[in-house]
PDB file of C-alpha atoms and ligand atoms in Angstrom:
ATOM      1  CA  MET V   1       5.255   1.164  30.020  1.00 52.00           C
ATOM      2  CA  PRO V   2       7.707   0.013  27.331  1.00 55.00           C
ATOM      3  CA  THR V   3       6.206  -0.112  23.827  1.00 64.00           C
ATOM      4  CA  ARG V   4       5.168  -3.640  22.889  1.00 73.00           C
ATOM      5  CA  LEU V   5       6.935  -4.931  19.791  1.00 84.00           C
ATOM      6  CA  VAL V   6       4.418  -6.101  17.201  1.00 88.00           C
ATOM      7  CA  LYS V   7       5.350  -8.786  14.689  1.00 93.00           C
ATOM      8  CA  VAL V   8       4.435  -7.806  11.091  1.00 94.00           C
ATOM      9  CA  THR V   9       4.950  -9.439   7.729  1.00 97.00           C
ATOM     10  CA  PRO V  10       4.469  -7.553   4.454  1.00 97.00           C
ATOM     11  CA  SER V  11       1.448  -9.767   3.612  1.00 96.00           C
ATOM     12  CA  LYS V  12      -0.189  -8.997   6.994  1.00 97.00           C
ATOM     13  CA  LEU V  13       0.214  -5.267   6.372  1.00 97.00           C
ATOM     14  CA  SER V  14      -1.024  -5.573   2.831  1.00 97.00           C
ATOM     15  CA  THR V  15      -4.103  -7.491   3.889  1.00 98.00           C
ATOM     16  CA  TRP V  16      -4.801  -4.951   6.646  1.00 98.00           C
ATOM     17  CA  GLY V  17      -4.548  -2.126   4.107  1.00 97.00           C
ATOM     18  CA  SER V  18      -6.898  -3.748   1.578  1.00 97.00           C
ATOM     19  CA  CYS V  19      -9.707  -5.210   3.756  1.00 98.00           C
ATOM     20  CA  ARG V  20      -9.991  -5.442   7.546  1.00 98.00           C
ATOM     21  CA  ARG V  21     -12.665  -8.168   7.401  1.00 98.00           C
ATOM     22  CA  ARG V  22     -10.221 -10.240   5.416  1.00 98.00           C
ATOM     23  CA  TYR V  23      -7.481  -9.532   7.932  1.00 98.00           C
ATOM     24  CA  ARG V  24      -9.701 -10.753  10.793  1.00 97.00           C
ATOM     25  CA  MET V  25     -10.707 -13.958   8.922  1.00 97.00           C
ATOM     26  CA  THR V  26      -7.107 -14.664   7.889  1.00 97.00           C
ATOM     27  CA  TYR V  27      -5.204 -13.960  11.059  1.00 96.00           C
ATOM     28  CA  LEU V  28      -7.553 -13.876  14.007  1.00 96.00           C
ATOM     29  CA  ASP V  29     -10.663 -16.084  13.513  1.00 95.00           C
ATOM     30  CA  ARG V  30     -10.217 -19.568  14.830  1.00 93.00           C
ATOM     31  CA  PRO V  31     -11.164 -22.031  13.524  1.00 94.00           C
ATOM     32  CA  ALA V  32     -10.176 -20.281  10.353  1.00 92.00           C
ATOM     33  CA  PRO V  33     -13.057 -19.929   7.807  1.00 96.00           C
ATOM     34  CA  PRO V  34     -12.788 -22.201   4.739  1.00 95.00           C
ATOM     35  CA  ARG V  35     -10.785 -20.865   1.803  1.00 95.00           C
ATOM     36  CA  GLY V  36     -11.612 -21.112  -1.864  1.00 93.00           C
ATOM     37  CA  GLY V  37      -9.705 -23.486  -4.168  1.00 94.00           C
ATOM     38  CA  ALA V  38      -6.398 -22.879  -5.920  1.00 97.00           C
ATOM     39  CA  TRP V  39      -6.029 -20.201  -8.536  1.00 98.00           C
ATOM     40  CA  ALA V  40      -4.148 -21.238 -11.635  1.00 98.00           C
ATOM     41  CA  HIS V  41      -2.170 -17.951 -11.768  1.00 98.00           C
ATOM     42  CA  SER V  42      -1.094 -18.495  -8.127  1.00 98.00           C
ATOM     43  CA  THR V  43      -0.035 -22.043  -8.986  1.00 98.00           C
ATOM     44  CA  LEU V  44       1.933 -20.730 -11.888  1.00 98.00           C
ATOM     45  CA  GLY V  45       3.691 -18.209  -9.700  1.00 98.00           C
ATOM     46  CA  ALA V  46       4.463 -20.859  -7.064  1.00 98.00           C
ATOM     47  CA  VAL V  47       5.937 -23.176  -9.708  1.00 98.00           C
ATOM     48  CA  VAL V  48       8.236 -20.459 -11.104  1.00 98.00           C
ATOM     49  CA  HIS V  49       9.385 -19.491  -7.611  1.00 98.00           C
ATOM     50  CA  ALA V  50      10.096 -23.184  -6.665  1.00 98.00           C
ATOM     51  CA  ALA V  51      11.867 -23.765  -9.971  1.00 98.00           C
ATOM     52  CA  LEU V  52      14.218 -20.733  -9.523  1.00 98.00           C
ATOM     53  CA  ARG V  53      14.829 -21.696  -5.949  1.00 98.00           C
ATOM     54  CA  SER V  54      16.068 -25.149  -6.904  1.00 98.00           C
ATOM     55  CA  PHE V  55      17.904 -23.747  -9.932  1.00 98.00           C
ATOM     56  CA  TYR V  56      20.001 -21.316  -7.888  1.00 98.00           C
ATOM     57  CA  ASP V  57      20.538 -23.895  -5.215  1.00 98.00           C
ATOM     58  CA  THR V  58      22.912 -25.764  -7.591  1.00 98.00           C
ATOM     59  CA  ALA V  59      26.579 -24.989  -8.306  1.00 97.00           C
ATOM     60  CA  PRO V  60      27.009 -22.216 -10.932  1.00 97.00           C
ATOM     61  CA  PRO V  61      28.346 -24.548 -13.724  1.00 97.00           C
ATOM     62  CA  ARG V  62      25.093 -26.563 -13.511  1.00 98.00           C
ATOM     63  CA  ARG V  63      22.866 -23.544 -14.064  1.00 98.00           C
ATOM     64  CA  THR V  64      22.120 -24.123 -17.724  1.00 98.00           C
ATOM     65  CA  VAL V  65      19.071 -23.139 -19.748  1.00 98.00           C
ATOM     66  CA  GLU V  66      18.121 -26.783 -19.989  1.00 98.00           C
ATOM     67  CA  ALA V  67      18.406 -27.141 -16.191  1.00 98.00           C
ATOM     68  CA  ALA V  68      16.025 -24.182 -15.774  1.00 98.00           C
ATOM     69  CA  ARG V  69      13.417 -25.817 -18.042  1.00 98.00           C
ATOM     70  CA  VAL V  70      13.736 -29.116 -16.165  1.00 98.00           C
ATOM     71  CA  ALA V  71      13.298 -27.286 -12.877  1.00 98.00           C
ATOM     72  CA  VAL V  72       9.934 -25.920 -14.050  1.00 98.00           C
ATOM     73  CA  ALA V  73       8.871 -29.358 -15.217  1.00 98.00           C
ATOM     74  CA  THR V  74       9.863 -30.882 -11.803  1.00 98.00           C
ATOM     75  CA  ALA V  75       8.070 -28.231  -9.814  1.00 98.00           C
ATOM     76  CA  TRP V  76       4.948 -28.317 -11.969  1.00 98.00           C
ATOM     77  CA  SER V  77       1.479 -28.491 -10.418  1.00 98.00           C
ATOM     78  CA  GLY V  78      -1.828 -28.443 -12.248  1.00 97.00           C
ATOM     79  CA  GLU V  79      -3.933 -27.010  -9.372  1.00 98.00           C
ATOM     80  CA  GLY V  80      -6.533 -24.548 -10.600  1.00 98.00           C
ATOM     81  CA  PHE V  81      -6.072 -25.156 -14.297  1.00 98.00           C
ATOM     82  CA  ALA V  82      -9.010 -25.954 -16.512  1.00 98.00           C
ATOM     83  CA  ASP V  83      -7.620 -29.082 -18.182  1.00 98.00           C
ATOM     84  CA  ALA V  84      -4.527 -30.844 -19.335  1.00 98.00           C
ATOM     85  CA  ALA V  85      -4.249 -28.806 -22.571  1.00 98.00           C
ATOM     86  CA  GLN V  86      -4.251 -25.500 -20.623  1.00 98.00           C
ATOM     87  CA  GLN V  87      -1.712 -26.893 -18.195  1.00 98.00           C
ATOM     88  CA  ALA V  88       0.603 -27.891 -21.072  1.00 98.00           C
ATOM     89  CA  ARG V  89       0.389 -24.387 -22.621  1.00 98.00           C
ATOM     90  CA  TYR V  90       1.242 -22.624 -19.388  1.00 98.00           C
ATOM     91  CA  ARG V  91       3.985 -25.114 -18.397  1.00 98.00           C
ATOM     92  CA  GLU V  92       5.684 -24.321 -21.680  1.00 98.00           C
ATOM     93  CA  ARG V  93       5.184 -20.639 -21.147  1.00 98.00           C
ATOM     94  CA  ALA V  94       6.808 -20.862 -17.710  1.00 98.00           C
ATOM     95  CA  GLN V  95       9.681 -22.808 -19.160  1.00 98.00           C
ATOM     96  CA  ASP V  96      10.131 -20.064 -21.824  1.00 98.00           C
ATOM     97  CA  TRP V  97      10.088 -17.428 -19.072  1.00 98.00           C
ATOM     98  CA  VAL V  98      12.813 -18.994 -16.977  1.00 98.00           C
ATOM     99  CA  ALA V  99      14.887 -19.895 -20.032  1.00 98.00           C
ATOM    100  CA  ARG V 100      14.852 -16.321 -21.191  1.00 98.00           C
ATOM    101  CA  TYR V 101      15.543 -15.113 -17.721  1.00 98.00           C
ATOM    102  CA  VAL V 102      18.686 -17.199 -17.177  1.00 98.00           C
ATOM    103  CA  THR V 103      19.865 -16.404 -20.700  1.00 98.00           C
ATOM    104  CA  GLU V 104      19.586 -12.617 -20.189  1.00 98.00           C
ATOM    105  CA  ASN V 105      20.836 -12.626 -16.579  1.00 97.00           C
ATOM    106  CA  ASP V 106      23.962 -14.709 -16.348  1.00 97.00           C
ATOM    107  CA  PRO V 107      23.165 -17.248 -13.601  1.00 98.00           C
ATOM    108  CA  THR V 108      26.753 -18.240 -13.114  1.00 97.00           C
ATOM    109  CA  GLN V 109      27.445 -14.759 -11.718  1.00 96.00           C
ATOM    110  CA  VAL V 110      24.723 -14.975  -9.095  1.00 97.00           C
ATOM    111  CA  ASP V 111      26.044 -15.480  -5.561  1.00 97.00           C
ATOM    112  CA  ALA V 112      22.847 -16.297  -3.704  1.00 98.00           C
ATOM    113  CA  VAL V 113      23.351 -16.003   0.076  1.00 97.00           C
ATOM    114  CA  GLY V 114      19.645 -16.688   0.685  1.00 98.00           C
ATOM    115  CA  LEU V 115      16.986 -18.597  -1.268  1.00 98.00           C
ATOM    116  CA  GLU V 116      13.408 -18.201   0.094  1.00 98.00           C
ATOM    117  CA  ARG V 117      15.239 -17.120   3.212  1.00 98.00           C
ATOM    118  CA  TRP V 118      13.314 -16.247   6.330  1.00 97.00           C
ATOM    119  CA  VAL V 119      14.381 -12.911   7.743  1.00 97.00           C
ATOM    120  CA  SER V 120      13.236 -11.506  11.048  1.00 95.00           C
ATOM    121  CA  ALA V 121      14.476  -8.534  13.006  1.00 94.00           C
ATOM    122  CA  PRO V 122      13.227  -5.935  15.546  1.00 95.00           C
ATOM    123  CA  VAL V 123      13.213  -2.569  13.799  1.00 93.00           C
ATOM    124  CA  GLY V 124      11.730   0.493  15.522  1.00 90.00           C
ATOM    125  CA  THR V 125       8.560  -0.572  17.305  1.00 92.00           C
ATOM    126  CA  VAL V 126       7.931  -3.659  15.159  1.00 96.00           C
ATOM    127  CA  VAL V 127       9.502  -7.055  14.442  1.00 96.00           C
ATOM    128  CA  VAL V 128       9.687  -7.312  10.703  1.00 96.00           C
ATOM    129  CA  GLU V 129       9.456 -10.838   9.320  1.00 96.00           C
ATOM    130  CA  GLY V 130       9.117 -12.402   5.935  1.00 96.00           C
ATOM    131  CA  ARG V 131      10.513 -14.758   3.336  1.00 98.00           C
ATOM    132  CA  VAL V 132      12.680 -13.252   0.668  1.00 98.00           C
ATOM    133  CA  ASP V 133      12.812 -14.923  -2.770  1.00 98.00           C
ATOM    134  CA  ARG V 134      16.522 -14.373  -3.178  1.00 98.00           C
ATOM    135  CA  LEU V 135      19.271 -12.492  -1.417  1.00 98.00           C
ATOM    136  CA  ASP V 136      22.376 -11.926  -3.621  1.00 98.00           C
ATOM    137  CA  SER V 137      25.780 -10.889  -2.486  1.00 97.00           C
ATOM    138  CA  ARG V 138      26.918  -8.396  -5.160  1.00 94.00           C
ATOM    139  CA  ARG V 139      29.653  -5.876  -5.671  1.00 88.00           C
ATOM    140  CA  GLN V 140      28.010  -2.469  -5.927  1.00 77.00           C
ATOM    141  CA  PRO V 141      30.147   0.084  -7.787  1.00 73.00           C
ATOM    142  CA  GLU V 142      29.280   2.890  -5.380  1.00 71.00           C
ATOM    143  CA  ALA V 143      29.868   0.740  -2.258  1.00 67.00           C
ATOM    144  CA  PRO V 144      33.359   1.328  -0.952  1.00 65.00           C
ATOM    145  CA  GLU V 145      33.031  -1.402   1.663  1.00 67.00           C
ATOM    146  CA  GLY V 146      32.739  -4.030  -1.056  1.00 79.00           C
ATOM    147  CA  GLU V 147      29.860  -6.463  -1.580  1.00 91.00           C
ATOM    148  CA  GLU V 148      26.350  -5.719  -0.459  1.00 95.00           C
ATOM    149  CA  VAL V 149      23.210  -7.823  -0.178  1.00 97.00           C
ATOM    150  CA  VAL V 150      20.554  -7.266  -2.782  1.00 98.00           C
ATOM    151  CA  VAL V 151      16.904  -8.185  -2.244  1.00 98.00           C
ATOM    152  CA  VAL V 152      15.456  -9.942  -5.271  1.00 98.00           C
ATOM    153  CA  ASP V 153      11.694 -10.508  -5.630  1.00 98.00           C
ATOM    154  CA  TYR V 154      10.293 -12.583  -8.523  1.00 98.00           C
ATOM    155  CA  LYS V 155       6.975 -11.464 -10.070  1.00 98.00           C
ATOM    156  CA  THR V 156       4.829 -13.445 -12.452  1.00 98.00           C
ATOM    157  CA  GLY V 157       1.685 -11.274 -12.642  1.00 96.00           C
ATOM    158  CA  ARG V 158       0.159 -10.088 -15.925  1.00 94.00           C
ATOM    159  CA  ARG V 159       0.792  -6.401 -15.349  1.00 94.00           C
ATOM    160  CA  PRO V 160       4.150  -5.105 -16.498  1.00 95.00           C
ATOM    161  CA  LEU V 161       6.050  -3.407 -13.655  1.00 97.00           C
ATOM    162  CA  THR V 162       7.796  -0.042 -13.431  1.00 94.00           C
ATOM    163  CA  GLU V 163      10.556   1.451 -11.355  1.00 93.00           C
ATOM    164  CA  HIS V 164       7.820   3.080  -9.251  1.00 96.00           C
ATOM    165  CA  ASP V 165       6.660  -0.400  -8.191  1.00 97.00           C
ATOM    166  CA  THR V 166      10.108  -1.142  -6.866  1.00 97.00           C
ATOM    167  CA  ARG V 167      10.573   2.207  -5.174  1.00 97.00           C
ATOM    168  CA  SER V 168       7.148   2.230  -3.478  1.00 97.00           C
ATOM    169  CA  SER V 169       7.064  -1.430  -2.401  1.00 98.00           C
ATOM    170  CA  GLN V 170       6.652  -1.585   1.398  1.00 97.00           C
ATOM    171  CA  ALA V 171       7.544  -5.311   1.350  1.00 97.00           C
ATOM    172  CA  LEU V 172      10.893  -4.719  -0.336  1.00 98.00           C
ATOM    173  CA  ALA V 173      11.805  -1.891   2.061  1.00 98.00           C
ATOM    174  CA  LEU V 174      10.977  -4.003   5.090  1.00 97.00           C
ATOM    175  CA  TYR V 175      12.998  -6.894   3.650  1.00 98.00           C
ATOM    176  CA  VAL V 176      16.006  -4.527   3.376  1.00 98.00           C
ATOM    177  CA  LEU V 177      15.652  -3.676   7.132  1.00 97.00           C
ATOM    178  CA  ALA V 178      15.193  -7.259   8.215  1.00 97.00           C
ATOM    179  CA  SER V 179      17.966  -8.569   5.949  1.00 97.00           C
ATOM    180  CA  ARG V 180      20.487  -6.057   7.315  1.00 96.00           C
ATOM    181  CA  ARG V 181      19.866  -7.271  10.839  1.00 95.00           C
ATOM    182  CA  THR V 182      19.518 -10.992  10.012  1.00 95.00           C
ATOM    183  CA  LEU V 183      22.641 -11.218   7.802  1.00 95.00           C
ATOM    184  CA  ARG V 184      24.616  -8.415   9.502  1.00 94.00           C
ATOM    185  CA  ARG V 185      25.552  -7.117   6.087  1.00 94.00           C
ATOM    186  CA  PRO V 186      24.941  -3.829   4.265  1.00 95.00           C
ATOM    187  CA  CYS V 187      21.826  -3.888   2.119  1.00 96.00           C
ATOM    188  CA  ARG V 188      19.926  -1.145   0.266  1.00 96.00           C
ATOM    189  CA  ARG V 189      19.226  -2.321  -3.280  1.00 97.00           C
ATOM    190  CA  VAL V 190      15.853  -3.942  -4.070  1.00 98.00           C
ATOM    191  CA  GLU V 191      14.936  -5.519  -7.396  1.00 98.00           C
ATOM    192  CA  LEU V 192      11.729  -6.779  -8.951  1.00 98.00           C
ATOM    193  CA  HIS V 193      12.375  -9.495 -11.610  1.00 98.00           C
ATOM    194  CA  HIS V 194       9.278  -9.765 -13.770  1.00 98.00           C
ATOM    195  CA  LEU V 195       9.434 -13.133 -15.499  1.00 98.00           C
ATOM    196  CA  PRO V 196       6.611 -12.587 -18.173  1.00 98.00           C
ATOM    197  CA  THR V 197       8.445  -9.525 -19.627  1.00 97.00           C
ATOM    198  CA  GLY V 198      11.995 -10.361 -18.520  1.00 97.00           C
ATOM    199  CA  GLU V 199      12.332  -6.905 -17.094  1.00 98.00           C
ATOM    200  CA  VAL V 200      14.397  -6.088 -13.936  1.00 98.00           C
ATOM    201  CA  HIS V 201      13.476  -2.922 -12.035  1.00 98.00           C
ATOM    202  CA  ALA V 202      15.935  -1.772  -9.311  1.00 97.00           C
ATOM    203  CA  PHE V 203      15.931   0.850  -6.629  1.00 97.00           C
ATOM    204  CA  ASP V 204      18.557   1.819  -4.054  1.00 96.00           C
ATOM    205  CA  HIS V 205      16.982   2.744  -0.768  1.00 97.00           C
ATOM    206  CA  THR V 206      18.223   5.641   1.336  1.00 97.00           C
ATOM    207  CA  ALA V 207      17.925   6.183   5.068  1.00 97.00           C
ATOM    208  CA  GLU V 208      15.028   8.506   4.314  1.00 98.00           C
ATOM    209  CA  SER V 209      13.089   6.167   2.052  1.00 98.00           C
ATOM    210  CA  LEU V 210      13.469   3.310   4.557  1.00 97.00           C
ATOM    211  CA  ALA V 211      12.371   5.591   7.434  1.00 97.00           C
ATOM    212  CA  ARG V 212       9.221   6.533   5.542  1.00 97.00           C
ATOM    213  CA  GLN V 213       8.275   2.949   4.902  1.00 97.00           C
ATOM    214  CA  LEU V 214       9.078   1.924   8.492  1.00 97.00           C
ATOM    215  CA  ALA V 215       6.979   4.801   9.892  1.00 97.00           C
ATOM    216  CA  ARG V 216       4.001   3.636   7.771  1.00 97.00           C
ATOM    217  CA  ALA V 217       4.511   0.049   8.967  1.00 97.00           C
ATOM    218  CA  GLU V 218       4.716   1.123  12.571  1.00 96.00           C
ATOM    219  CA  GLU V 219       1.482   3.109  12.273  1.00 97.00           C
ATOM    220  CA  GLN V 220      -0.334   0.140  10.718  1.00 97.00           C
ATOM    221  CA  ALA V 221       1.068  -2.236  13.303  1.00 96.00           C
ATOM    222  CA  ALA V 222      -0.140   0.000  16.122  1.00 95.00           C
ATOM    223  CA  GLU V 223      -3.672   0.045  14.626  1.00 96.00           C
ATOM    224  CA  ILE V 224      -3.610  -3.747  14.205  1.00 96.00           C
ATOM    225  CA  ALA V 225      -2.495  -4.293  17.843  1.00 95.00           C
ATOM    226  CA  LEU V 226      -5.199  -1.930  19.126  1.00 96.00           C
ATOM    227  CA  HIS V 227      -7.951  -3.513  17.029  1.00 97.00           C
ATOM    228  CA  THR V 228      -6.794  -7.023  18.004  1.00 96.00           C
ATOM    229  CA  ASP V 229      -6.728  -6.249  21.681  1.00 95.00           C
ATOM    230  CA  THR V 230     -10.159  -4.561  21.504  1.00 97.00           C
ATOM    231  CA  LEU V 231     -11.612  -7.613  19.785  1.00 96.00           C
ATOM    232  CA  ALA V 232     -10.125  -9.857  22.418  1.00 95.00           C
ATOM    233  CA  ALA V 233     -11.732  -7.667  25.074  1.00 96.00           C
ATOM    234  CA  GLY V 234     -15.140  -8.508  23.585  1.00 95.00           C
ATOM    235  CA  ALA V 235     -15.855  -5.685  21.120  1.00 96.00           C
ATOM    236  CA  ASP V 236     -18.014  -6.217  18.023  1.00 96.00           C
ATOM    237  CA  GLY V 237     -15.813  -7.827  15.367  1.00 95.00           C
ATOM    238  CA  ASP V 238     -17.921  -6.588  12.406  1.00 95.00           C
ATOM    239  CA  GLU V 239     -17.629  -2.996  13.549  1.00 96.00           C
ATOM    240  CA  LEU V 240     -13.932  -3.182  14.338  1.00 96.00           C
ATOM    241  CA  PHE V 241     -13.040  -5.075  11.189  1.00 98.00           C
ATOM    242  CA  PRO V 242     -15.447  -3.879   8.501  1.00 98.00           C
ATOM    243  CA  ALA V 243     -15.659  -5.396   5.005  1.00 98.00           C
ATOM    244  CA  SER V 244     -14.267  -3.391   2.116  1.00 98.00           C
ATOM    245  CA  PRO V 245     -16.417  -4.655  -0.761  1.00 98.00           C
ATOM    246  CA  GLY V 246     -15.211  -3.946  -4.290  1.00 98.00           C
ATOM    247  CA  ALA V 247     -13.695  -5.500  -7.406  1.00 97.00           C
ATOM    248  CA  GLN V 248     -11.036  -7.179  -5.262  1.00 97.00           C
ATOM    249  CA  CYS V 249     -13.738  -9.510  -3.821  1.00 98.00           C
ATOM    250  CA  SER V 250     -13.789 -11.521  -7.039  1.00 98.00           C
ATOM    251  CA  TRP V 251     -10.290 -12.688  -6.120  1.00 97.00           C
ATOM    252  CA  CYS V 252     -10.715 -13.076  -2.409  1.00 98.00           C
ATOM    253  CA  ASP V 253     -10.194 -16.603  -1.076  1.00 96.00           C
ATOM    254  CA  LEU V 254     -12.582 -15.877   1.788  1.00 97.00           C
ATOM    255  CA  ARG V 255     -15.572 -14.602  -0.196  1.00 97.00           C
ATOM    256  CA  ARG V 256     -17.695 -17.676   0.605  1.00 96.00           C
ATOM    257  CA  SER V 257     -17.661 -16.464   4.241  1.00 96.00           C
ATOM    258  CA  CYS V 258     -18.390 -12.862   3.326  1.00 97.00           C
ATOM    259  CA  PRO V 259     -21.906 -11.890   2.068  1.00 97.00           C
ATOM    260  CA  GLU V 260     -20.890  -8.312   1.325  1.00 97.00           C
ATOM    261  CA  GLY V 261     -18.008  -9.455  -0.858  1.00 98.00           C
ATOM    262  CA  ARG V 262     -20.176 -11.892  -2.809  1.00 97.00           C
ATOM    263  CA  ALA V 263     -22.714  -9.150  -3.472  1.00 98.00           C
ATOM    264  CA  ALA V 264     -20.023  -6.708  -4.563  1.00 98.00           C
ATOM    265  CA  ALA V 265     -18.337  -8.787  -7.326  1.00 98.00           C
ATOM    266  CA  PRO V 266     -18.915 -11.917  -9.273  1.00 97.00           C
ATOM    267  CA  GLY V 267     -17.064 -15.220  -8.647  1.00 96.00           C
ATOM    268  CA  LEU V 268     -14.475 -16.181 -11.293  1.00 97.00           C
ATOM    269  CA  ASP V 269     -13.164 -19.364 -12.804  1.00 97.00           C
ATOM    270  CA  PRO V 270      -9.977 -20.551 -11.098  1.00 98.00           C
ATOM    271  CA  TRP V 271      -7.962 -19.814 -14.284  1.00 98.00           C
ATOM    272  CA  ALA V 272      -9.393 -16.323 -14.807  1.00 97.00           C
ATOM    273  CA  GLY V 273      -6.124 -14.687 -13.659  1.00 97.00           C
ATOM    274  CA  LEU V 274      -3.962 -16.299 -16.341  1.00 97.00           C
ATOM    275  CA  ALA V 275      -2.691 -13.975 -19.097  1.00 92.00           C
ATOM    276  CA  PRO V 276      -4.354 -14.867 -22.399  1.00 87.00           C
TER     277      PRO V 276
HETATM  278  S1  SF4 G 301     -14.764 -10.745  -0.081  1.00 64.15           S
HETATM  279 FE1  SF4 G 301     -14.162  -8.576  -0.192  1.00 64.15          FE
HETATM  280  S2  SF4 G 301     -15.049  -7.597   1.549  1.00 64.15           S
HETATM  281 FE2  SF4 G 301     -15.142  -9.808   1.928  1.00 64.15          FE
HETATM  282  S3  SF4 G 301     -13.312 -10.298   3.048  1.00 64.15           S
HETATM  283 FE3  SF4 G 301     -12.839 -10.615   0.927  1.00 64.15          FE
HETATM  284  S4  SF4 G 301     -11.914  -8.680   0.186  1.00 64.15           S
HETATM  285 FE4  SF4 G 301     -13.020  -8.257   2.108  1.00 64.15          FE
END
């Protein structure tokens, strides 16, 4: 029998790797269990992503610092914040982040060939899918063929990032593979752009590093397919998809449907993830 291609997204694989109960509730249980309300830090991240998307969707001469600040104000949402005063503080902080970002990284030189672009391609035994924050066409000094596509991922979390985060990111590696096939262009460089610190961390994938990440994804996808089919055949869902209680349960959107998770970690205010 030919091998069945399994569709995977980086977030599916990440959820599978962190908690199988959460995977089942997110992707398999229907009707889907109710989710918790919005987190302020997630809203902040979504606002920054939306602002940068609209900013780079304009012609280069219009990509000014003021335009970046306006883009944040236009995209703003107060979901999850404690009150208007807290919203105002973080709106200004987000505006400062993007203002510094476009000051330190000349936006008129960015040739974005994809903004929140959906990429999808069969690779090995899986179909890799996902939405990439930005795909740049850029001349790489060591690329004799000319311009290559660069995968850019914006980050807004509290923790500063390192080159290791870029190198070890399964999501970025899978985006390289899917972008190559979707755009039919060379692609190997991945970059994490951390707005709170203004740092950019880059890594150039090799055939070996991509093969390692793909092999891991294929292994996870095969496990997911087997567990999904076994559940559909009538097996016990709690045994097949056990809970992984721990500190992560404080942040889980599905904790209200998970007694083990509620017992393992306390609930938090919706704004608890904001940097002080
Ligand atoms: S609350 Fe914890 S154990 Fe329960 S689904 Fe969420 S992450 Fe998994």
